[in-house]
């Protein structure tokens, strides 16, 4: 039931989740349907773009129907359509965009294309109703690692980012090296809970003094070299210790830089976003570090950290409030900068 509320429906298909959500007043989730393709891509050890596009195409209509049914609303009651326009896999993005444009045209609804990372940050508005900009955000996912100053709902400036691999990419690559499955992040998270985080001291990469940039490409080689040298020496490798030590090395740097960025900004508010934000150790370490520095810490529940359409609907709502509109020339932007 609409009850005079502003309703946004949004589509997210940038990688391997086909997701559709309906939100009321930009922050209240009426439905958040996520159809994941993880099982399909698992056998290949990573997302196969062509297969992802095909499955989005097969699933998107049923997921849309389910999102409307669960929300208890009809197309006629919808006020706005949001969709991820990039970055992401081009073929995958195009499925969501074509669907959003088709419905916008057929149902005569306004359309707003959303930056995927702006979506991830917006998940925090859903999780925490009192959160308002400005704040510092740490966005860490499979494709991105950024420290961002969010100055308004639809405005931000980048403070730092990765110079090579994204944090999630490092988790996935190291998981493969240790012999875990895909996606590696959640598996390392789980295995690390049984290991000693100080068993192996992998290098902490801070770059130049005061830099808010990151580099994660070296640690995969570090883990590989460690495993090879232990094997050559005939010593037994304890995968849980390697997972815990890798995670500790990466997270220590991330936490230090995020807290120092938030402390440099006046507001003293740190917001966590993106798939890696679901990591239990990261959430625990950041919470503690923020408390020590009297920085308010916000993070969404894990289901809103990994890809979903509720976060896209929220970002679309605030972009629409700021006067943003897209027309039917809206396209997919696989490498869209922040
Ligand atoms: O945001 P997301 O769902 O997709 C992208 O936009 O990339 O992030 C996916 C990434 C993957 O690299 C996955 O391994 C990682 O997030 N991830 C995690 C955890 N859950 C997902 N990394 C560490 N710990 C987790 N619990
Ligand atoms: Zn994402």
Coordinates of C-alpha atoms and ligand atoms in Angstrom, one line a residue:
X1 CA 0.0 0.0 0.0
X2 CA 1.3 3.4 -1.0
X3 CA -0.3 5.5 1.8
X4 CA 0.9 8.7 0.1
X5 CA 4.5 7.6 0.4
X6 CA 7.1 8.2 -2.3
X7 CA 8.0 4.8 -3.8
X8 CA 11.2 4.0 -5.6
X9 CA 11.9 0.7 -7.4
X10 CA 15.5 -0.1 -8.4
X11 CA 17.5 -2.6 -10.4
X12 CA 21.0 -3.8 -9.7
X13 CA 22.8 -6.2 -12.1
X14 CA 26.4 -4.9 -12.2
X15 CA 28.0 -8.3 -11.3
X16 CA 26.6 -11.6 -10.3
X17 CA 23.5 -10.7 -8.3
X18 CA 20.2 -9.9 -10.0
X19 CA 18.5 -7.6 -7.5
X20 CA 15.3 -5.5 -7.4
X21 CA 14.0 -3.6 -4.4
X22 CA 11.2 -1.2 -3.5
X23 CA 11.7 1.5 -0.9
X24 CA 9.3 4.0 0.6
X25 CA 10.5 7.6 1.3
X26 CA 14.0 6.6 0.2
X27 CA 15.0 4.8 3.4
X28 CA 12.4 2.3 4.3
X29 CA 12.8 -1.1 2.6
X30 CA 9.5 -2.7 1.5
X31 CA 11.2 -5.4 -0.4
X32 CA 14.8 -6.4 -1.2
X33 CA 15.0 -9.4 -3.5
X34 CA 18.5 -10.7 -4.4
X35 CA 19.0 -13.6 -6.8
X36 CA 22.6 -14.7 -6.5
X37 CA 24.5 -16.6 -9.2
X38 CA 27.4 -17.6 -6.9
X39 CA 26.7 -21.3 -7.3
X40 CA 26.8 -21.0 -11.1
X41 CA 30.1 -19.2 -11.2
X42 CA 31.8 -21.2 -8.4
X43 CA 32.8 -24.0 -10.7
X44 CA 34.8 -21.4 -12.8
X45 CA 36.5 -19.9 -9.7
X46 CA 35.2 -16.4 -10.5
X47 CA 32.4 -14.5 -12.4
X48 CA 32.2 -15.3 -16.1
X49 CA 30.7 -12.1 -17.7
X50 CA 28.8 -13.8 -20.5
X51 CA 27.2 -16.3 -18.2
X52 CA 26.3 -13.5 -15.7
X53 CA 24.5 -11.5 -18.4
X54 CA 22.5 -14.5 -19.6
X55 CA 21.3 -15.3 -16.1
X56 CA 20.4 -11.7 -15.4
X57 CA 18.3 -11.8 -18.5
X58 CA 16.6 -15.0 -17.5
X59 CA 15.9 -13.8 -13.9
X60 CA 15.2 -10.1 -14.0
X61 CA 11.4 -10.3 -14.7
X62 CA 10.7 -12.9 -12.0
X63 CA 12.8 -10.9 -9.5
X64 CA 10.9 -7.7 -10.4
X65 CA 7.6 -9.4 -9.9
X66 CA 8.7 -10.8 -6.6
X67 CA 9.9 -7.4 -5.4
X68 CA 6.6 -5.8 -6.2
X69 CA 4.6 -8.6 -4.7
X70 CA 6.6 -8.6 -1.4
X71 CA 6.3 -4.8 -1.2
X72 CA 2.6 -5.1 -1.8
X73 CA 2.6 -2.4 -4.5
X74 CA 1.7 -2.1 -8.1
X75 CA 3.6 -0.4 -11.0
X76 CA 1.0 2.4 -11.0
X77 CA 2.0 3.3 -7.4
X78 CA 5.7 3.6 -8.2
X79 CA 7.1 7.2 -8.3
X80 CA 10.7 6.6 -9.5
X81 CA 12.9 4.0 -11.2
X82 CA 16.5 3.7 -10.2
X83 CA 19.2 1.6 -11.8
X84 CA 22.9 0.9 -11.5
X85 CA 24.6 2.6 -14.5
X86 CA 28.2 1.6 -13.6
X87 CA 30.9 0.6 -12.9
X88 CA 30.5 -3.1 -13.5
X89 CA 30.4 -5.8 -16.2
X90 CA 29.0 -4.1 -19.3
X91 CA 26.8 -6.9 -20.4
X92 CA 25.5 -7.4 -16.9
X93 CA 24.8 -3.7 -16.4
X94 CA 22.9 -3.5 -19.7
X95 CA 20.3 -6.0 -18.5
X96 CA 19.3 -3.8 -15.6
X97 CA 19.5 -0.7 -17.6
X98 CA 17.4 -2.0 -20.5
X99 CA 14.8 -3.3 -18.0
X100 CA 14.7 0.0 -16.1
X101 CA 14.3 2.0 -19.4
X102 CA 11.6 -0.3 -20.7
X103 CA 9.6 0.0 -17.6
X104 CA 10.2 3.8 -17.4
X105 CA 8.9 4.1 -21.0
X106 CA 5.9 1.7 -20.6
X107 CA 4.8 3.0 -17.2
X108 CA 5.8 6.6 -17.8
X109 CA 8.0 6.9 -14.7
X110 CA 11.1 9.1 -14.1
X111 CA 14.4 7.3 -14.4
X112 CA 17.7 7.9 -12.5
X113 CA 21.0 6.0 -13.2
X114 CA 23.1 5.4 -10.0
X115 CA 26.8 5.0 -9.5
X116 CA 27.3 1.6 -7.9
X117 CA 29.6 3.0 -5.1
X118 CA 27.2 5.8 -4.3
X119 CA 24.7 2.9 -3.8
X120 CA 27.0 1.1 -1.4
X121 CA 27.5 4.2 0.7
X122 CA 23.7 4.8 0.7
X123 CA 23.1 1.4 2.3
X124 CA 24.0 3.2 5.5
X125 CA 21.1 5.6 5.2
X126 CA 18.8 2.6 5.2
X127 CA 20.5 1.0 8.2
X128 CA 20.8 4.1 10.2
X129 CA 17.8 6.5 10.0
X130 CA 19.6 9.4 11.7
X131 CA 22.7 9.4 9.5
X132 CA 23.1 12.6 7.5
X133 CA 26.1 13.9 5.5
X134 CA 28.8 15.1 5.9
X135 CA 30.8 12.0 6.9
X136 CA 33.9 10.0 5.8
X137 CA 33.2 6.7 4.1
X138 CA 35.4 3.6 3.6
X139 CA 34.1 1.8 0.5
X140 CA 35.6 -1.7 0.1
X141 CA 34.3 -4.2 -2.4
X142 CA 35.4 -6.7 -5.0
X143 CA 36.2 -3.9 -7.5
X144 CA 36.9 -0.8 -5.3
X145 CA 38.7 0.4 -2.2
X146 CA 38.2 4.1 -1.6
X147 CA 38.2 6.6 1.2
X148 CA 35.6 9.2 0.4
X149 CA 34.4 12.4 2.0
X150 CA 30.6 12.6 1.5
X151 CA 29.7 16.2 1.6
X152 CA 26.0 15.8 0.7
X153 CA 23.6 13.1 -0.4
X154 CA 24.7 13.4 -4.0
X155 CA 28.2 14.9 -3.5
X156 CA 31.5 13.4 -2.5
X157 CA 35.2 13.8 -3.0
X158 CA 37.8 11.0 -3.1
X159 CA 40.4 11.2 -0.4
X160 CA 42.3 8.0 -1.4
X161 CA 42.0 4.7 -3.3
X162 CA 43.8 1.6 -4.2
X163 CA 46.7 1.9 -6.7
X164 CA 46.3 -1.7 -7.8
X165 CA 44.0 -4.5 -6.6
X166 CA 40.8 -3.8 -4.6
X167 CA 40.6 -5.3 -1.1
X168 CA 37.9 -7.8 -2.1
X169 CA 40.1 -8.9 -5.0
X170 CA 43.0 -9.5 -2.6
X171 CA 40.7 -11.7 -0.4
X172 CA 39.5 -13.6 -3.4
X173 CA 43.0 -14.2 -4.9
X174 CA 44.5 -15.2 -1.5
X175 CA 41.6 -17.6 -0.9
X176 CA 42.4 -19.2 -4.2
X177 CA 46.1 -19.5 -3.2
X178 CA 45.1 -21.2 0.1
X179 CA 42.8 -23.5 -1.8
X180 CA 39.5 -22.2 -0.6
X181 CA 36.5 -21.7 -3.0
X182 CA 34.8 -18.7 -4.5
X183 CA 34.0 -16.0 -3.4
X184 CA 37.0 -16.0 -1.1
X185 CA 36.1 -13.1 1.2
X186 CA 33.5 -14.9 3.3
X187 CA 35.5 -18.1 3.4
X188 CA 38.6 -16.3 4.6
X189 CA 36.5 -14.5 7.2
X190 CA 35.2 -17.8 8.5
X191 CA 38.5 -19.7 8.4
X192 CA 40.4 -16.8 10.0
X193 CA 38.2 -17.1 13.1
X194 CA 40.0 -20.5 13.9
X195 CA 43.5 -19.1 13.1
X196 CA 46.2 -17.1 14.8
X197 CA 46.4 -13.6 13.2
X198 CA 50.1 -13.2 14.3
X199 CA 51.3 -16.6 13.1
X200 CA 52.8 -15.1 10.0
X201 CA 53.8 -11.4 9.9
X202 CA 52.9 -10.4 6.3
X203 CA 54.1 -6.9 5.2
X204 CA 51.8 -4.0 6.1
X205 CA 51.8 -1.7 3.1
X206 CA 51.3 2.0 4.1
X207 CA 52.9 3.8 1.1
X208 CA 54.1 7.3 1.7
X209 CA 53.7 9.1 5.0
X210 CA 50.1 10.3 5.5
X211 CA 49.0 8.7 2.2
X212 CA 45.3 7.6 2.2
X213 CA 46.0 5.3 -0.8
X214 CA 46.2 1.6 -0.6
X215 CA 48.1 -1.2 -2.4
X216 CA 47.1 -4.9 -2.1
X217 CA 48.7 -6.5 -5.0
X218 CA 51.9 -7.4 -3.1
X219 CA 50.3 -9.4 -0.4
X220 CA 49.1 -12.2 -2.7
X221 CA 52.7 -12.7 -3.7
X222 CA 53.7 -12.6 0.0
X223 CA 51.2 -15.4 0.8
X224 CA 52.4 -17.4 -2.2
X225 CA 56.1 -17.0 -1.3
X226 CA 55.3 -18.0 2.3
X227 CA 53.5 -21.1 1.2
X228 CA 56.2 -22.2 -1.2
X229 CA 59.1 -21.6 1.2
X230 CA 57.3 -23.5 4.0
X231 CA 56.6 -26.4 1.6
X232 CA 60.2 -26.4 0.4
X233 CA 61.4 -26.5 4.1
X234 CA 59.0 -29.5 4.6
X235 CA 56.9 -27.6 7.2
X236 CA 53.2 -28.1 7.4
X237 CA 51.0 -25.1 6.5
X238 CA 48.1 -24.2 8.7
X239 CA 45.5 -22.6 6.3
X240 CA 43.6 -21.0 9.2
X241 CA 46.8 -19.3 10.4
X242 CA 47.6 -18.1 6.9
X243 CA 44.0 -16.8 6.4
X244 CA 44.0 -15.0 9.8
X245 CA 47.5 -13.5 9.3
X246 CA 46.7 -12.3 5.8
X247 CA 43.4 -10.8 7.0
X248 CA 45.1 -9.1 9.9
X249 CA 47.8 -7.5 7.7
X250 CA 45.3 -6.1 5.3
X251 CA 42.8 -5.0 7.9
X252 CA 45.3 -3.2 10.1
X253 CA 46.3 -0.9 7.3
X254 CA 42.7 -0.3 6.2
X255 CA 41.6 0.5 9.8
X256 CA 44.5 2.8 10.4
X257 CA 43.9 4.8 7.2
X258 CA 40.2 5.0 7.6
X259 CA 40.3 6.2 11.2
X260 CA 43.0 8.7 10.4
X261 CA 40.9 10.0 7.4
X262 CA 37.9 10.4 9.7
X263 CA 39.9 12.1 12.4
X264 CA 41.3 14.6 9.9
X265 CA 37.8 15.6 8.8
X266 CA 35.8 17.7 11.2
X267 CA 32.7 15.6 11.6
X268 CA 34.2 12.5 13.2
X269 CA 31.8 10.1 11.6
X270 CA 33.0 7.0 9.7
X271 CA 30.7 5.0 7.5
X272 CA 31.6 1.5 6.2
X273 CA 30.3 0.2 2.9
X274 CA 30.8 -2.4 0.1
X275 CA 31.0 -6.3 0.1
X276 CA 34.2 -6.5 2.3
X277 CA 32.3 -4.4 4.9
X278 CA 30.5 -7.7 5.7
X279 CA 33.9 -9.0 7.2
X280 CA 33.4 -9.7 10.8
X281 CA 37.0 -8.9 11.9
X282 CA 36.9 -5.6 10.0
X283 CA 33.7 -4.5 11.7
X284 CA 35.1 -5.4 15.1
X285 CA 38.5 -3.7 14.6
X286 CA 36.9 -0.5 13.1
X287 CA 34.3 -0.3 15.9
X288 CA 37.1 -0.5 18.5
X289 CA 39.4 2.0 16.8
X290 CA 36.6 4.5 16.2
X291 CA 35.6 4.2 19.9
X292 CA 39.2 5.0 21.0
X293 CA 39.3 8.1 18.8
X294 CA 35.7 9.2 19.7
X295 CA 34.6 8.8 16.1
X296 CA 31.0 7.7 15.5
X297 CA 31.0 4.5 13.5
X298 CA 28.2 3.3 11.1
X299 CA 27.9 0.0 9.2
X300 CA 25.0 -1.7 7.5
X301 CA 24.0 -5.3 8.2
X302 CA 25.9 -7.8 6.0
X303 CA 22.9 -8.2 3.6
X304 CA 23.1 -4.5 2.8
X305 CA 26.9 -4.6 2.4
X306 CA 27.1 -7.0 -0.5
X307 CA 25.4 -6.1 -3.8
X308 CA 21.6 -5.3 -3.5
X309 CA 19.1 -3.0 -5.1
X310 CA 17.8 -1.4 -1.9
X311 CA 21.0 0.7 -1.7
X312 CA 20.5 1.7 -5.4
X313 CA 16.9 2.8 -4.7
X314 CA 18.1 4.9 -1.8
X315 CA 20.8 6.6 -3.9
X316 CA 18.3 7.1 -6.7
X317 CA 15.9 8.7 -4.3
X318 CA 18.4 11.3 -3.1
X319 CA 19.7 12.0 -6.6
X320 CA 16.1 12.6 -7.7
X321 CA 15.6 15.0 -4.8
X322 CA 18.7 16.8 -6.0
X323 CA 17.1 17.3 -9.4
X324 CA 18.9 14.5 -11.3
X325 CA 16.9 12.9 -14.1
X326 CA 18.0 10.5 -16.9
X327 CA 16.4 10.0 -20.3
X328 CA 16.4 7.0 -22.6
X329 CA 19.9 7.6 -23.7
X330 CA 21.1 6.3 -20.4
X331 CA 23.8 3.8 -21.0
X332 CA 26.1 1.3 -19.1
X333 CA 29.4 2.8 -18.0
X334 CA 31.7 -0.2 -17.0
X335 CA 34.5 2.0 -15.8
X336 CA 32.6 5.0 -14.4
X337 CA 34.8 7.0 -12.1
X338 CA 33.6 8.1 -8.6
Ligands
LIG1 O1 30.2 -5.1 -3.1 P1 30.3 -6.5 -3.6 O2 29.2 -7.5 -3.3 O3 30.5 -6.5 -5.2 C1 31.3 -5.6 -5.8 O4 30.8 -4.4 -6.0 O5 32.5 -5.9 -6.0 O6 31.7 -7.1 -3.0 C2 32.1 -8.4 -3.3 C3 33.4 -8.6 -2.6 C4 34.1 -10.0 -3.0 O7 35.4 -9.7 -3.3 C5 33.9 -10.8 -1.7 O8 34.9 -11.8 -1.6 C6 33.9 -9.7 -0.7 O9 33.2 -8.6 -1.2 N1 33.3 -10.1 0.6 C7 34.0 -10.3 1.7 C8 33.1 -10.8 2.7 N2 31.9 -10.9 2.1 C9 32.0 -10.5 0.8 N3 35.3 -10.1 2.0 C10 35.7 -10.3 3.3 N4 34.9 -10.8 4.3 C11 33.6 -11.0 4.0 N5 32.8 -11.5 5.0
LIG2 ZN1 29.2 -3.8 -5.1

